[in-house]
Amino acid sequence: RHVTVPLEECRRLGPQFPRHERMFLDPRLWTGDEASRVAACEHFGKRAQRVVWRPRGLFVQESPKLLDGESASPSTPFVELAETVILFSELRALLEEASVVVGMHPDQAAGAIVEFSVSHRKPYALVPCCTFAKEFPRRRLASGRAVGSYEELIQWLLELDPAATVDYLDFEGRNAVIYNRFC
């Protein structure tokens, strides 16, 4: 499915940037009854507002204090917490209106990106990176084997969407891209 926009319209609109919301992507945001999805939105939104990336990984931010051994620098900023979290009605509209879901080394969200995209038939492209095997001990391949390596993560994601395609991007490192255009 392709959209053609006349050049005049592109010039009138100017560059468009994707909307970004801090939210943990979790199946509870799109499954279950309305009340449980609203509660999940509030829970995961508030949680995401408090999590920051630091040189030693993801941390829950309670205050602007630095962690032991960290020095104040641009790489360890205190992130101002938003006063409000996106409302579920806004999140639902954002997810429903999305034309594609993209995950570039999305860490723990890799499986949720595929699950959401498949359940809503939304085109997606995902470049997974870390396996987070300890955080996801229930991730199992069809064979029953636990997902512990990068190769097993790729296989598991393909098992979530057997119609997906794998290709490799032209850069070093974790460069497998899994995608489905749902054409």
PDB file of C-alpha atoms in Angstrom:
ATOM      1  CA  ARG A   1       0.000   0.000   0.000  1.00  0.00           C
ATOM      2  CA  HIS A   2       1.628   3.225  -1.146  1.00  0.00           C
ATOM      3  CA  VAL A   3       0.558   6.807  -0.774  1.00  0.00           C
ATOM      4  CA  THR A   4       1.375   9.354  -3.430  1.00  0.00           C
ATOM      5  CA  VAL A   5       1.490  12.959  -2.298  1.00  0.00           C
ATOM      6  CA  PRO A   6       1.700  15.702  -4.930  1.00  0.00           C
ATOM      7  CA  LEU A   7       4.930  17.712  -4.840  1.00  0.00           C
ATOM      8  CA  GLU A   8       2.977  20.935  -4.220  1.00  0.00           C
ATOM      9  CA  GLU A   9       1.434  19.390  -1.102  1.00  0.00           C
ATOM     10  CA  CYS A  10       4.873  18.322   0.155  1.00  0.00           C
ATOM     11  CA  ARG A  11       6.199  21.853  -0.337  1.00  0.00           C
ATOM     12  CA  ARG A  12       3.189  23.315   1.461  1.00  0.00           C
ATOM     13  CA  LEU A  13       3.519  20.963   4.447  1.00  0.00           C
ATOM     14  CA  GLY A  14       7.305  21.051   4.712  1.00  0.00           C
ATOM     15  CA  PRO A  15       9.285  18.366   6.515  1.00  0.00           C
ATOM     16  CA  GLN A  16       7.216  16.163   8.804  1.00  0.00           C
ATOM     17  CA  PHE A  17       8.716  14.543  11.864  1.00  0.00           C
ATOM     18  CA  PRO A  18       7.425  11.342  13.446  1.00  0.00           C
ATOM     19  CA  ARG A  19       5.625  11.758  16.736  1.00  0.00           C
ATOM     20  CA  HIS A  20       7.446  10.335  19.706  1.00  0.00           C
ATOM     21  CA  GLU A  21       5.909   9.405  23.030  1.00  0.00           C
ATOM     22  CA  ARG A  22       7.713   7.878  25.991  1.00  0.00           C
ATOM     23  CA  MET A  23       5.818   4.642  26.528  1.00  0.00           C
ATOM     24  CA  PHE A  24       6.697   1.034  27.223  1.00  0.00           C
ATOM     25  CA  LEU A  25       5.187  -0.944  24.348  1.00  0.00           C
ATOM     26  CA  ASP A  26       3.301  -3.848  25.873  1.00  0.00           C
ATOM     27  CA  PRO A  27       0.457  -6.071  24.563  1.00  0.00           C
ATOM     28  CA  ARG A  28      -1.736  -4.907  27.455  1.00  0.00           C
ATOM     29  CA  LEU A  29      -2.010  -1.570  25.598  1.00  0.00           C
ATOM     30  CA  TRP A  30      -3.936  -3.172  22.715  1.00  0.00           C
ATOM     31  CA  THR A  31      -5.496  -6.309  24.224  1.00  0.00           C
ATOM     32  CA  GLY A  32      -8.181  -6.729  26.860  1.00  0.00           C
ATOM     33  CA  ASP A  33     -11.091  -4.494  27.703  1.00  0.00           C
ATOM     34  CA  GLU A  34     -11.053  -0.703  27.491  1.00  0.00           C
ATOM     35  CA  ALA A  35     -10.594  -0.160  31.242  1.00  0.00           C
ATOM     36  CA  SER A  36      -7.569  -2.462  31.423  1.00  0.00           C
ATOM     37  CA  ARG A  37      -5.987  -0.761  28.378  1.00  0.00           C
ATOM     38  CA  VAL A  38      -6.526   2.678  29.952  1.00  0.00           C
ATOM     39  CA  ALA A  39      -4.904   1.460  33.182  1.00  0.00           C
ATOM     40  CA  ALA A  40      -1.996  -0.064  31.225  1.00  0.00           C
ATOM     41  CA  CYS A  41      -1.473   3.211  29.368  1.00  0.00           C
ATOM     42  CA  GLU A  42      -1.241   5.162  32.611  1.00  0.00           C
ATOM     43  CA  HIS A  43       1.034   2.561  34.234  1.00  0.00           C
ATOM     44  CA  PHE A  44       3.459   2.133  31.321  1.00  0.00           C
ATOM     45  CA  GLY A  45       3.462   5.848  30.520  1.00  0.00           C
ATOM     46  CA  LYS A  46       4.387   6.839  34.076  1.00  0.00           C
ATOM     47  CA  ARG A  47       7.000   4.106  34.219  1.00  0.00           C
ATOM     48  CA  ALA A  48       8.541   5.218  30.917  1.00  0.00           C
ATOM     49  CA  GLN A  49       8.746   8.821  32.126  1.00  0.00           C
ATOM     50  CA  ARG A  50      10.999   7.695  34.995  1.00  0.00           C
ATOM     51  CA  VAL A  51      13.400   5.532  32.992  1.00  0.00           C
ATOM     52  CA  VAL A  52      16.551   7.043  31.520  1.00  0.00           C
ATOM     53  CA  TRP A  53      19.522   5.707  29.608  1.00  0.00           C
ATOM     54  CA  ARG A  54      22.795   6.023  31.479  1.00  0.00           C
ATOM     55  CA  PRO A  55      26.260   4.744  30.490  1.00  0.00           C
ATOM     56  CA  ARG A  56      25.605   1.600  32.541  1.00  0.00           C
ATOM     57  CA  GLY A  57      22.157   0.890  31.066  1.00  0.00           C
ATOM     58  CA  LEU A  58      18.542   1.777  31.803  1.00  0.00           C
ATOM     59  CA  PHE A  59      17.735   3.130  35.246  1.00  0.00           C
ATOM     60  CA  VAL A  60      14.628   4.317  37.045  1.00  0.00           C
ATOM     61  CA  GLN A  61      15.142   7.988  37.771  1.00  0.00           C
ATOM     62  CA  GLU A  62      13.869   9.129  41.143  1.00  0.00           C
ATOM     63  CA  SER A  63      15.835  12.381  41.341  1.00  0.00           C
ATOM     64  CA  PRO A  64      18.603  14.289  39.570  1.00  0.00           C
ATOM     65  CA  LYS A  65      21.260  12.599  41.740  1.00  0.00           C
ATOM     66  CA  LEU A  66      24.040  10.886  39.819  1.00  0.00           C
ATOM     67  CA  LEU A  67      24.713   7.210  40.327  1.00  0.00           C
ATOM     68  CA  ASP A  68      27.898   6.102  42.132  1.00  0.00           C
ATOM     69  CA  GLY A  69      30.892   6.588  39.884  1.00  0.00           C
ATOM     70  CA  GLU A  70      29.097   8.888  37.413  1.00  0.00           C
ATOM     71  CA  SER A  71      30.192  12.417  36.770  1.00  0.00           C
ATOM     72  CA  ALA A  72      27.984  15.246  35.564  1.00  0.00           C
ATOM     73  CA  SER A  73      28.325  15.418  31.804  1.00  0.00           C
ATOM     74  CA  PRO A  74      26.143  15.580  28.692  1.00  0.00           C
ATOM     75  CA  SER A  75      26.113  11.763  28.679  1.00  0.00           C
ATOM     76  CA  THR A  76      24.406  11.602  32.099  1.00  0.00           C
ATOM     77  CA  PRO A  77      21.803  14.350  32.044  1.00  0.00           C
ATOM     78  CA  PHE A  78      18.850  14.517  34.384  1.00  0.00           C
ATOM     79  CA  VAL A  79      15.793  14.348  32.196  1.00  0.00           C
ATOM     80  CA  GLU A  80      12.924  16.590  33.187  1.00  0.00           C
ATOM     81  CA  LEU A  81       9.903  14.415  33.822  1.00  0.00           C
ATOM     82  CA  ALA A  82       6.809  15.302  31.852  1.00  0.00           C
ATOM     83  CA  GLU A  83       3.926  16.539  33.956  1.00  0.00           C
ATOM     84  CA  THR A  84       1.427  14.405  32.075  1.00  0.00           C
ATOM     85  CA  VAL A  85       1.439  11.055  30.366  1.00  0.00           C
ATOM     86  CA  ILE A  86      -0.278  10.573  27.013  1.00  0.00           C
ATOM     87  CA  LEU A  87      -3.969   9.805  27.410  1.00  0.00           C
ATOM     88  CA  PHE A  88      -5.136   6.400  26.247  1.00  0.00           C
ATOM     89  CA  SER A  89      -7.432   7.990  23.648  1.00  0.00           C
ATOM     90  CA  GLU A  90      -4.395   9.810  22.171  1.00  0.00           C
ATOM     91  CA  LEU A  91      -2.253   6.676  22.271  1.00  0.00           C
ATOM     92  CA  ARG A  92      -4.975   4.607  20.602  1.00  0.00           C
ATOM     93  CA  ALA A  93      -5.307   7.222  17.821  1.00  0.00           C
ATOM     94  CA  LEU A  94      -1.520   7.375  17.423  1.00  0.00           C
ATOM     95  CA  LEU A  95      -1.254   3.585  17.090  1.00  0.00           C
ATOM     96  CA  GLU A  96      -4.293   3.288  14.801  1.00  0.00           C
ATOM     97  CA  GLU A  97      -3.118   6.091  12.499  1.00  0.00           C
ATOM     98  CA  ALA A  98       0.496   4.904  12.278  1.00  0.00           C
ATOM     99  CA  SER A  99       1.361   3.939   8.725  1.00  0.00           C
ATOM    100  CA  VAL A 100       4.468   1.957   9.769  1.00  0.00           C
ATOM    101  CA  VAL A 101       6.157   0.819  12.983  1.00  0.00           C
ATOM    102  CA  VAL A 102       9.947   1.153  13.074  1.00  0.00           C
ATOM    103  CA  GLY A 103      12.301  -0.196  15.720  1.00  0.00           C
ATOM    104  CA  MET A 104      16.033   0.534  15.431  1.00  0.00           C
ATOM    105  CA  HIS A 105      17.719  -1.481  18.188  1.00  0.00           C
ATOM    106  CA  PRO A 106      14.513  -1.211  20.278  1.00  0.00           C
ATOM    107  CA  ASP A 107      15.857  -3.377  23.105  1.00  0.00           C
ATOM    108  CA  GLN A 108      13.012  -4.892  25.143  1.00  0.00           C
ATOM    109  CA  ALA A 109      10.313  -3.686  22.703  1.00  0.00           C
ATOM    110  CA  ALA A 110      11.360  -5.964  19.798  1.00  0.00           C
ATOM    111  CA  GLY A 111       8.759  -8.670  20.453  1.00  0.00           C
ATOM    112  CA  ALA A 112       5.990  -6.172  21.187  1.00  0.00           C
ATOM    113  CA  ILE A 113       6.677  -4.360  17.886  1.00  0.00           C
ATOM    114  CA  VAL A 114       6.137  -7.584  15.939  1.00  0.00           C
ATOM    115  CA  GLU A 115       3.105  -8.619  18.034  1.00  0.00           C
ATOM    116  CA  PHE A 116       1.420  -5.221  17.618  1.00  0.00           C
ATOM    117  CA  SER A 117       2.211  -4.993  13.914  1.00  0.00           C
ATOM    118  CA  VAL A 118       0.947  -8.500  13.170  1.00  0.00           C
ATOM    119  CA  SER A 119      -2.238  -8.097  15.219  1.00  0.00           C
ATOM    120  CA  HIS A 120      -3.025  -4.774  13.491  1.00  0.00           C
ATOM    121  CA  ARG A 121      -1.545  -5.637  10.066  1.00  0.00           C
ATOM    122  CA  LYS A 122       0.722  -2.588  10.240  1.00  0.00           C
ATOM    123  CA  PRO A 123       3.871  -2.657   8.109  1.00  0.00           C
ATOM    124  CA  TYR A 124       6.990  -2.745  10.245  1.00  0.00           C
ATOM    125  CA  ALA A 125      10.769  -2.794  10.063  1.00  0.00           C
ATOM    126  CA  LEU A 126      12.757  -3.943  13.064  1.00  0.00           C
ATOM    127  CA  VAL A 127      16.513  -4.055  13.593  1.00  0.00           C
ATOM    128  CA  PRO A 128      16.828  -6.023  16.854  1.00  0.00           C
ATOM    129  CA  CYS A 129      19.945  -5.872  18.987  1.00  0.00           C
ATOM    130  CA  CYS A 130      20.150  -7.266  22.497  1.00  0.00           C
ATOM    131  CA  THR A 131      18.364 -10.447  23.550  1.00  0.00           C
ATOM    132  CA  PHE A 132      17.614  -9.540  27.193  1.00  0.00           C
ATOM    133  CA  ALA A 133      17.371 -13.266  27.919  1.00  0.00           C
ATOM    134  CA  LYS A 134      17.295 -12.754  31.703  1.00  0.00           C
ATOM    135  CA  GLU A 135      14.409 -10.269  31.442  1.00  0.00           C
ATOM    136  CA  PHE A 136      12.402 -12.551  29.133  1.00  0.00           C
ATOM    137  CA  PRO A 137      12.896 -16.116  30.396  1.00  0.00           C
ATOM    138  CA  ARG A 138       9.545 -17.182  28.867  1.00  0.00           C
ATOM    139  CA  ARG A 139      10.669 -16.398  25.303  1.00  0.00           C
ATOM    140  CA  ARG A 140      10.862 -19.840  23.738  1.00  0.00           C
ATOM    141  CA  LEU A 141      11.465 -21.037  20.206  1.00  0.00           C
ATOM    142  CA  ALA A 142       8.986 -23.453  18.663  1.00  0.00           C
ATOM    143  CA  SER A 143      11.460 -26.191  19.617  1.00  0.00           C
ATOM    144  CA  GLY A 144      11.068 -25.240  23.300  1.00  0.00           C
ATOM    145  CA  ARG A 145      14.603 -23.874  23.562  1.00  0.00           C
ATOM    146  CA  ALA A 146      15.014 -20.584  25.469  1.00  0.00           C
ATOM    147  CA  VAL A 147      15.992 -17.522  23.443  1.00  0.00           C
ATOM    148  CA  GLY A 148      19.543 -16.753  24.544  1.00  0.00           C
ATOM    149  CA  SER A 149      21.504 -15.568  21.516  1.00  0.00           C
ATOM    150  CA  TYR A 150      21.086 -12.937  18.824  1.00  0.00           C
ATOM    151  CA  GLU A 151      20.462 -15.650  16.226  1.00  0.00           C
ATOM    152  CA  GLU A 152      17.776 -17.200  18.430  1.00  0.00           C
ATOM    153  CA  LEU A 153      16.173 -13.773  18.908  1.00  0.00           C
ATOM    154  CA  ILE A 154      15.955 -13.384  15.118  1.00  0.00           C
ATOM    155  CA  GLN A 155      14.444 -16.878  14.835  1.00  0.00           C
ATOM    156  CA  TRP A 156      11.930 -16.168  17.626  1.00  0.00           C
ATOM    157  CA  LEU A 157      10.827 -12.903  15.995  1.00  0.00           C
ATOM    158  CA  LEU A 158      10.364 -14.766  12.694  1.00  0.00           C
ATOM    159  CA  GLU A 159       8.290 -17.375  14.498  1.00  0.00           C
ATOM    160  CA  LEU A 160       6.043 -14.546  15.764  1.00  0.00           C
ATOM    161  CA  ASP A 161       5.533 -13.521  12.112  1.00  0.00           C
ATOM    162  CA  PRO A 162       6.247 -16.370   9.683  1.00  0.00           C
ATOM    163  CA  ALA A 163       5.414 -14.051   6.747  1.00  0.00           C
ATOM    164  CA  ALA A 164       8.231 -11.642   7.691  1.00  0.00           C
ATOM    165  CA  THR A 165      11.381 -11.203   5.636  1.00  0.00           C
ATOM    166  CA  VAL A 166      14.951 -10.863   6.908  1.00  0.00           C
ATOM    167  CA  ASP A 167      17.546  -8.782   5.137  1.00  0.00           C
ATOM    168  CA  TYR A 168      20.841  -7.231   6.208  1.00  0.00           C
ATOM    169  CA  LEU A 169      21.673  -3.538   6.310  1.00  0.00           C
ATOM    170  CA  ASP A 170      25.010  -2.247   5.072  1.00  0.00           C
ATOM    171  CA  PHE A 171      26.722  -1.510   8.385  1.00  0.00           C
ATOM    172  CA  GLU A 172      28.750  -3.505  10.880  1.00  0.00           C
ATOM    173  CA  GLY A 173      27.246  -5.065  13.968  1.00  0.00           C
ATOM    174  CA  ARG A 174      23.695  -6.165  14.632  1.00  0.00           C
ATOM    175  CA  ASN A 175      22.340  -5.360  11.176  1.00  0.00           C
ATOM    176  CA  ALA A 176      19.560  -7.873  10.497  1.00  0.00           C
ATOM    177  CA  VAL A 177      16.315  -6.126   9.577  1.00  0.00           C
ATOM    178  CA  ILE A 178      13.056  -8.048   9.928  1.00  0.00           C
ATOM    179  CA  TYR A 179      10.109  -6.583   8.113  1.00  0.00           C
ATOM    180  CA  ASN A 180       6.654  -7.216   6.755  1.00  0.00           C
ATOM    181  CA  ARG A 181       4.908  -4.850   4.364  1.00  0.00           C
ATOM    182  CA  PHE A 182       1.544  -6.648   4.632  1.00  0.00           C
ATOM    183  CA  CYS A 183       0.947  -6.077   0.917  1.00  0.00           C
TER     184      CYS A 183
END
